[in-house]
CSV table of C-alpha atoms and ligand atoms in Angstrom, one decimal:
chain,number,residue,atom,x,y,z
A,11,MET,CA,95.2,12.6,2.8
A,12,LYS,CA,95.1,14.6,-0.4
A,13,ALA,CA,94.2,18.3,-0.2
A,14,MET,CA,94.3,21.3,-2.5
A,15,VAL,CA,96.6,23.5,-0.4
A,16,LEU,CA,97.2,27.3,-0.7
A,17,ASN,CA,100.8,28.2,0.1
A,18,GLN,CA,101.0,31.6,-1.6
A,19,ILE,CA,98.5,34.4,-2.2
A,20,THR,CA,98.3,35.1,-5.9
A,21,SER,CA,95.9,35.4,-8.8
A,22,ILE,CA,93.9,32.2,-9.5
A,23,GLU,CA,95.3,32.0,-13.1
A,24,ASN,CA,98.6,31.1,-11.5
A,25,LYS,CA,97.0,27.9,-10.2
A,26,PRO,CA,98.1,28.6,-6.5
A,27,LEU,CA,96.2,25.5,-5.1
A,28,LYS,CA,98.6,22.5,-5.1
A,29,LEU,CA,97.5,19.0,-4.7
A,30,THR,CA,99.4,17.9,-1.7
A,31,ASP,CA,99.7,14.9,0.7
A,32,VAL,CA,99.0,16.2,4.3
A,33,ASN,CA,98.3,14.5,7.6
A,34,ILE,CA,94.8,13.6,8.5
A,35,PRO,CA,93.9,16.0,11.3
A,36,SER,CA,94.1,14.6,14.8
A,37,LEU,CA,91.0,15.1,17.0
A,38,ASP,CA,90.4,17.0,20.3
A,39,LYS,CA,87.9,15.4,22.6
A,40,ASN,CA,85.0,17.7,21.4
A,41,GLU,CA,85.7,17.3,17.6
A,42,VAL,CA,84.5,15.0,14.8
A,43,LEU,CA,86.5,13.8,11.8
A,44,VAL,CA,84.6,13.9,8.5
A,45,LYS,CA,85.4,12.0,5.4
A,46,ILE,CA,84.4,14.6,2.8
A,47,THR,CA,82.1,13.7,-0.1
A,48,ALA,CA,81.4,17.2,-1.5
A,49,CYS,CA,82.6,20.7,-1.0
A,50,GLY,CA,81.1,23.8,-2.7
A,51,VAL,CA,83.3,26.4,-4.4
A,52,CYS,CA,82.5,29.9,-3.1
A,53,ARG,CA,83.5,33.4,-4.3
A,54,SER,CA,85.0,34.0,-0.9
A,55,ASN,CA,87.5,31.2,-1.6
A,56,LEU,CA,88.6,33.2,-4.6
A,57,HIS,CA,88.8,36.4,-2.5
A,58,LEU,CA,90.9,34.6,0.1
A,59,ILE,CA,93.3,33.0,-2.5
A,60,GLU,CA,93.8,36.3,-4.5
A,61,GLY,CA,94.5,38.4,-1.3
A,62,ASP,CA,91.4,40.6,-1.5
A,63,TRP,CA,90.8,40.0,2.2
A,64,LEU,CA,94.3,40.4,3.5
A,65,LYS,CA,93.2,43.8,4.8
A,66,TYR,CA,90.7,42.0,7.0
A,67,GLY,CA,93.4,39.6,8.3
A,68,ILE,CA,92.3,36.7,6.1
A,69,PRO,CA,94.0,34.2,5.9
A,70,PRO,CA,95.7,34.5,9.2
A,71,LYS,CA,98.1,31.7,8.3
A,72,LEU,CA,99.6,30.0,5.3
A,73,PRO,CA,99.5,27.2,4.2
A,74,ILE,CA,95.7,26.9,4.4
A,75,ILE,CA,93.2,24.5,2.9
A,76,PRO,CA,90.2,26.6,1.6
A,77,GLY,CA,86.6,25.5,1.4
A,78,HIS,CA,83.6,26.0,3.7
A,79,GLU,CA,80.5,24.3,2.4
A,80,VAL,CA,81.2,20.7,3.2
A,81,VAL,CA,79.3,17.4,3.3
A,82,GLY,CA,80.7,14.1,4.5
A,83,ILE,CA,80.5,11.0,6.6
A,84,VAL,CA,81.7,11.0,10.2
A,85,GLU,CA,84.8,8.8,10.3
A,86,SER,CA,85.6,9.1,14.1
A,87,VAL,CA,84.6,11.2,17.1
A,88,GLY,CA,86.5,12.6,20.1
A,89,GLY,CA,85.9,11.2,23.6
A,90,ASP,CA,83.4,13.9,24.7
A,91,VAL,CA,81.2,13.9,21.6
A,92,ARG,CA,77.7,12.5,22.2
A,93,THR,CA,75.7,14.1,19.3
A,94,PHE,CA,77.3,12.2,16.4
A,95,GLY,CA,78.5,8.7,15.7
A,96,LYS,CA,80.6,7.0,13.0
A,97,GLY,CA,78.9,6.7,9.7
A,98,GLU,CA,76.5,9.6,10.1
A,99,ARG,CA,76.1,12.2,7.3
A,100,ILE,CA,76.9,15.7,8.4
A,101,GLY,CA,77.5,19.1,6.9
A,102,ILE,CA,79.7,22.1,7.9
A,103,GLN,CA,79.1,25.7,7.2
A,104,PRO,CA,81.6,28.7,7.3
A,105,LEU,CA,80.9,29.2,11.1
A,106,TYR,CA,83.6,26.7,12.4
A,107,ASN,CA,83.5,27.6,16.0
A,108,ALA,CA,82.5,30.4,18.5
A,109,CYS,CA,83.1,31.0,22.2
A,110,LYS,CA,79.6,30.0,23.3
A,111,TYR,CA,79.7,32.4,26.3
A,112,CYS,CA,79.7,36.0,24.9
A,113,ASP,CA,76.5,38.1,24.5
A,114,TYR,CA,76.3,37.2,20.8
A,115,CYS,CA,76.7,33.5,21.4
A,116,LEU,CA,74.1,33.5,24.2
A,117,THR,CA,71.5,35.3,22.1
A,118,GLY,CA,71.6,33.0,19.0
A,119,ARG,CA,73.9,35.2,17.0
A,120,GLU,CA,77.1,33.2,17.4
A,121,HIS,CA,78.0,34.0,13.8
A,122,LEU,CA,78.9,37.5,15.1
A,123,CYS,CA,81.1,36.2,18.0
A,124,ASP,CA,84.3,38.2,18.2
A,125,THR,CA,86.3,35.0,18.5
A,126,ARG,CA,84.4,33.1,15.8
A,127,GLN,CA,86.5,30.9,13.5
A,128,ILE,CA,85.7,30.4,9.8
A,129,THR,CA,86.1,27.1,8.0
A,130,GLY,CA,88.7,27.4,5.3
A,131,ASP,CA,89.6,31.0,6.2
A,132,THR,CA,91.0,30.7,9.7
A,133,GLU,CA,90.9,26.9,10.0
A,134,ASP,CA,91.7,24.3,7.3
A,135,GLY,CA,88.6,23.7,5.2
A,136,GLY,CA,87.0,21.3,2.7
A,137,TYR,CA,89.2,21.2,-0.4
A,138,ALA,CA,90.5,17.9,1.0
A,139,GLU,CA,89.6,14.3,1.8
A,140,TYR,CA,89.1,14.9,5.5
A,141,LEU,CA,88.2,17.8,7.8
A,142,LYS,CA,87.8,18.1,11.6
A,143,ILE,CA,85.2,20.3,13.3
A,144,PRO,CA,83.9,20.9,16.8
A,145,SER,CA,80.8,18.8,17.1
A,146,ASP,CA,78.6,21.7,18.2
A,147,PHE,CA,79.1,23.3,14.8
A,148,ALA,CA,78.2,20.3,12.6
A,149,TYR,CA,74.7,19.5,11.3
A,150,LYS,CA,72.9,16.3,10.5
A,151,ILE,CA,71.7,16.3,6.9
A,152,PRO,CA,68.1,15.1,6.4
A,153,ASP,CA,67.5,12.2,4.0
A,154,GLY,CA,66.3,13.2,0.6
A,155,ILE,CA,69.0,15.7,-0.2
A,156,ASP,CA,72.0,14.1,-1.9
A,157,ASP,CA,75.6,15.2,-1.0
A,158,LEU,CA,76.1,17.2,-4.1
A,159,HIS,CA,72.9,19.3,-3.6
A,160,ALA,CA,73.4,19.5,0.1
A,161,ALA,CA,76.9,21.1,0.0
A,162,PRO,CA,75.7,24.5,-1.3
A,163,LEU,CA,73.1,24.8,1.4
A,164,PHE,CA,76.0,25.2,3.9
A,165,CYS,CA,77.1,28.6,2.6
A,166,PRO,CA,74.9,30.0,-0.2
A,167,GLY,CA,71.9,28.4,1.4
A,168,VAL,CA,72.4,29.9,4.9
A,169,THR,CA,73.7,33.2,3.5
A,170,ALA,CA,70.7,33.6,1.3
A,171,TYR,CA,68.3,32.6,4.0
A,172,ARG,CA,69.5,35.1,6.6
A,173,ALA,CA,69.7,37.9,4.0
A,174,VAL,CA,66.1,37.2,2.9
A,175,LYS,CA,64.9,37.1,6.5
A,176,ARG,CA,66.5,40.5,7.2
A,177,ALA,CA,64.8,42.0,4.1
A,178,GLU,CA,61.5,42.1,6.0
A,179,LEU,CA,59.4,40.6,3.2
A,180,SER,CA,55.7,39.7,3.2
A,181,PRO,CA,53.0,38.9,0.6
A,182,GLY,CA,52.7,41.7,-1.9
A,183,LYS,CA,56.0,43.3,-1.2
A,184,THR,CA,58.6,43.7,-3.9
A,185,VAL,CA,62.3,42.8,-3.5
A,186,ALA,CA,65.2,43.2,-5.9
A,187,VAL,CA,68.1,40.7,-5.7
A,188,PHE,CA,71.3,42.0,-7.2
A,189,GLY,CA,73.6,39.1,-8.3
A,190,ILE,CA,72.2,35.7,-9.3
A,191,GLY,CA,74.9,33.1,-8.8
A,192,GLY,CA,75.4,30.5,-6.1
A,193,VAL,CA,73.7,32.7,-3.4
A,194,GLY,CA,71.3,34.7,-5.5
A,195,HIS,CA,69.7,31.7,-7.1
A,196,LEU,CA,68.6,30.5,-3.7
A,197,ALA,CA,67.7,33.9,-2.3
A,198,LEU,CA,65.2,34.5,-5.1
A,199,GLN,CA,63.5,31.2,-4.4
A,200,MET,CA,63.4,32.0,-0.6
A,201,ALA,CA,62.0,35.5,-1.3
A,202,LYS,CA,59.2,33.9,-3.4
A,203,LEU,CA,58.3,31.7,-0.3
A,204,TYR,CA,57.5,34.9,1.5
A,205,GLY,CA,55.0,35.8,-1.2
A,206,ALA,CA,57.1,38.7,-2.5
A,207,LYS,CA,57.4,39.8,-6.1
A,208,VAL,CA,61.0,39.2,-7.0
A,209,ILE,CA,63.2,41.3,-9.4
A,210,ALA,CA,66.5,39.6,-10.4
A,211,ILE,CA,69.3,41.8,-11.6
A,212,THR,CA,72.4,40.0,-13.1
A,213,ARG,CA,74.9,40.6,-15.9
A,214,SER,CA,75.2,37.3,-17.7
A,215,LYS,CA,72.6,35.8,-20.0
A,216,MET,CA,73.0,32.4,-18.4
A,217,HIS,CA,72.1,33.9,-15.0
A,218,LEU,CA,69.2,35.8,-16.4
A,219,ASN,CA,67.8,32.6,-17.8
A,220,LEU,CA,68.4,30.8,-14.5
A,221,ALA,CA,66.5,33.5,-12.6
A,222,THR,CA,63.5,33.2,-15.0
A,223,LYS,CA,63.6,29.4,-14.7
A,224,LEU,CA,63.5,29.6,-10.9
A,225,GLY,CA,60.5,31.9,-10.7
A,226,ALA,CA,61.8,35.5,-10.8
A,227,ASP,CA,58.9,37.8,-11.8
A,228,VAL,CA,61.1,40.3,-13.6
A,229,VAL,CA,64.7,40.0,-14.8
A,230,ILE,CA,66.9,43.0,-15.5
A,231,SER,CA,70.3,43.0,-17.3
A,232,PRO,CA,72.5,46.0,-16.3
A,233,VAL,CA,74.3,45.5,-19.6
A,234,GLU,CA,71.2,46.2,-21.6
A,235,GLU,CA,69.1,48.5,-19.3
A,236,ASP,CA,69.4,51.4,-16.9
A,237,VAL,CA,68.6,49.4,-13.7
A,238,ALA,CA,67.3,52.3,-11.6
A,239,GLN,CA,65.0,53.5,-14.5
A,240,SER,CA,63.7,50.0,-15.2
A,241,MET,CA,63.0,49.5,-11.5
A,242,LYS,CA,61.2,52.8,-11.3
A,243,ASN,CA,59.0,51.7,-14.2
A,244,ILE,CA,58.1,48.5,-12.4
A,245,GLY,CA,56.9,50.4,-9.3
A,246,SER,CA,58.1,50.8,-5.8
A,247,VAL,CA,60.7,48.4,-4.5
A,248,ASP,CA,60.4,47.7,-0.7
A,249,SER,CA,63.7,45.9,-0.2
A,250,VAL,CA,66.9,45.2,-2.1
A,251,ILE,CA,69.4,42.4,-1.4
A,252,ILE,CA,73.0,42.8,-2.7
A,253,PHE,CA,75.2,39.8,-3.5
A,254,ALA,CA,77.0,41.5,-6.5
A,255,PRO,CA,80.3,42.8,-5.2
A,256,ALA,CA,80.3,45.7,-7.7
A,257,LYS,CA,80.2,49.5,-7.0
A,258,ASP,CA,77.6,50.1,-9.7
A,259,ALA,CA,75.3,47.4,-8.3
A,260,ILE,CA,75.5,48.8,-4.8
A,261,SER,CA,74.8,52.4,-6.0
A,262,GLN,CA,71.9,51.2,-8.2
A,263,ALA,CA,70.4,49.2,-5.4
A,264,ILE,CA,70.5,52.1,-2.9
A,265,LYS,CA,69.0,54.4,-5.5
A,266,SER,CA,66.2,52.2,-6.5
A,267,VAL,CA,64.8,51.1,-3.2
A,268,LYS,CA,61.8,53.2,-2.0
A,269,LYS,CA,62.0,55.8,0.8
A,270,GLY,CA,62.0,54.0,4.2
A,271,GLY,CA,62.9,50.8,2.3
A,272,THR,CA,65.5,48.1,3.4
A,273,ILE,CA,68.8,47.5,1.9
A,274,VAL,CA,70.5,44.2,2.8
A,275,MET,CA,74.3,44.1,2.1
A,276,GLY,CA,75.5,40.5,1.7
A,277,VAL,CA,79.0,41.5,0.4
A,278,PHE,CA,81.8,44.0,1.2
A,279,GLY,CA,81.3,47.3,-0.6
A,280,SER,CA,81.2,51.0,-0.2
A,281,ILE,CA,77.9,52.8,0.4
A,282,GLY,CA,79.1,55.9,-1.4
A,283,ASP,CA,77.2,59.2,-1.9
A,284,GLU,CA,73.9,57.5,-2.9
A,285,PHE,CA,72.8,57.1,0.7
A,286,MET,CA,70.5,60.1,1.5
A,287,PHE,CA,69.5,60.4,5.2
A,288,VAL,CA,66.4,62.3,4.2
A,289,ASP,CA,65.0,59.2,2.5
A,290,GLU,CA,65.1,57.2,5.8
A,291,LYS,CA,66.3,54.1,4.0
A,292,VAL,CA,67.7,51.3,6.3
A,293,ILE,CA,71.0,49.5,5.5
A,294,LYS,CA,71.6,46.2,7.1
A,295,GLY,CA,74.6,43.8,6.8
A,296,SER,CA,74.0,40.1,6.7
A,297,VAL,CA,76.7,37.5,7.1
A,298,ILE,CA,76.4,33.7,6.8
A,299,GLY,CA,73.9,32.7,9.5
A,300,SER,CA,73.5,31.3,13.0
A,301,ARG,CA,73.2,27.6,13.8
A,302,LYS,CA,69.4,28.1,14.0
A,303,ASP,CA,69.3,29.6,10.5
A,304,MET,CA,71.4,26.7,9.2
A,305,LYS,CA,68.9,24.1,10.7
A,306,GLU,CA,66.0,26.0,9.2
A,307,VAL,CA,67.6,25.9,5.8
A,308,LEU,CA,68.1,22.2,6.0
A,309,THR,CA,64.4,21.7,6.9
A,310,LEU,CA,63.3,24.0,4.0
A,311,ALA,CA,65.5,22.0,1.5
A,312,ALA,CA,64.4,18.6,2.9
A,313,ASP,CA,60.7,19.7,2.4
A,314,GLY,CA,61.5,20.3,-1.3
A,315,HIS,CA,60.9,24.1,-1.2
A,316,ILE,CA,64.2,25.1,-2.9
A,317,GLU,CA,66.0,23.9,-5.9
A,318,VAL,CA,69.8,23.8,-5.6
A,319,VAL,CA,71.4,24.2,-9.0
A,320,CYS,CA,74.9,22.7,-9.0
A,321,GLU,CA,77.6,21.1,-11.2
A,322,LYS,CA,80.1,18.5,-10.1
A,323,TYR,CA,83.9,18.7,-10.5
A,324,HIS,CA,86.9,16.8,-9.2
A,325,LEU,CA,88.8,18.2,-6.2
A,326,ASN,CA,92.0,18.3,-8.3
A,327,ASP,CA,90.4,20.8,-10.7
A,328,ALA,CA,89.8,23.4,-8.0
A,329,ASN,CA,92.0,26.0,-9.7
A,330,GLU,CA,90.2,25.7,-13.0
A,331,VAL,CA,86.8,25.7,-11.3
A,332,LEU,CA,87.7,28.9,-9.4
A,333,THR,CA,88.8,30.5,-12.7
A,334,LYS,CA,85.4,29.6,-14.3
A,335,LEU,CA,83.7,31.2,-11.2
A,336,LYS,CA,85.8,34.4,-11.6
A,337,THR,CA,84.7,34.7,-15.2
A,338,SER,CA,81.0,34.0,-14.4
A,339,LYS,CA,81.0,30.6,-16.2
A,340,ILE,CA,79.3,28.7,-13.3
A,341,GLU,CA,75.5,28.7,-13.5
A,342,GLY,CA,74.6,27.9,-9.8
A,343,ARG,CA,77.2,26.3,-7.6
A,344,ALA,CA,80.3,24.3,-8.5
A,345,VAL,CA,80.9,21.4,-6.1
A,346,LEU,CA,84.2,19.5,-5.7
A,347,VAL,CA,84.2,15.8,-5.1
A,348,PRO,CA,87.5,14.2,-3.8
B,6,LIG,ZN1,80.8,30.8,0.9
B,7,LIG,ZN1,81.0,34.2,21.4
């Protein structure tokens, strides 16, 4: 099969992903083989490729095939697989596998499992024609969502969903979402479903327009305004959700949430000196989502509650697409098609 393989950690401008012929993976008895029809392009793929996450041990091996928001058709199944059959349409999220026996796994938080594996980070992912996955970590995709629009549900969708859930929203509350890209554009729509007033903070004009189009009540550009001051003028902000991996954004977010308010961190970043214990603010991390979260996202999307904004590219163009993502030239999500 053809795959865009990463052999060497380097800047994306060096075009490190090489179109390569590799073997189609062979199946264990609990796995399914998927013929990929779409795979979203995530900022974490860029972090992996450029070596930003070497300090966290990612990737643990080279070469590796990146990509972790995958849609495809089941090509074959291992002998023990009862849940899927050939020809079914399934999706795969970053959570590739977990032990199923630890405290996290037994309490519906398998995405926190100490031995979890991540699609495209620790196991070969979706920048390819085929992918194999343990059947317990694949999801049937409801009719009514096409492959292109389904792919981003499997990382931005579930990431946004869990972060919004952890933001403790309800009708009348105000939430600020920092970073309106692949994840943020879905998070703001999900926050609206809770009845919250949504403030979108993002640097590029294109993303400000997107946020307005998708129903943000207020948009703020940190390029043109002092974010903390503008938020103060709007009134008290109950929760903030951070998807912008920038020091400034994190510090503004912590500063602008009200005392006792909730800060949800959806990216790596330093809390810095802005966090004052006397304000009793609560900081929570949120990472991808459990299998239950994933199923809820699919139901929400199938019911037409969220609009996935995406653009289609060919698999061979992965380097160029990631370069566009790095320079904020992708509106919602870029999706690669083999
Ligand atoms: Zn992702
Ligand atoms: Zn576990």
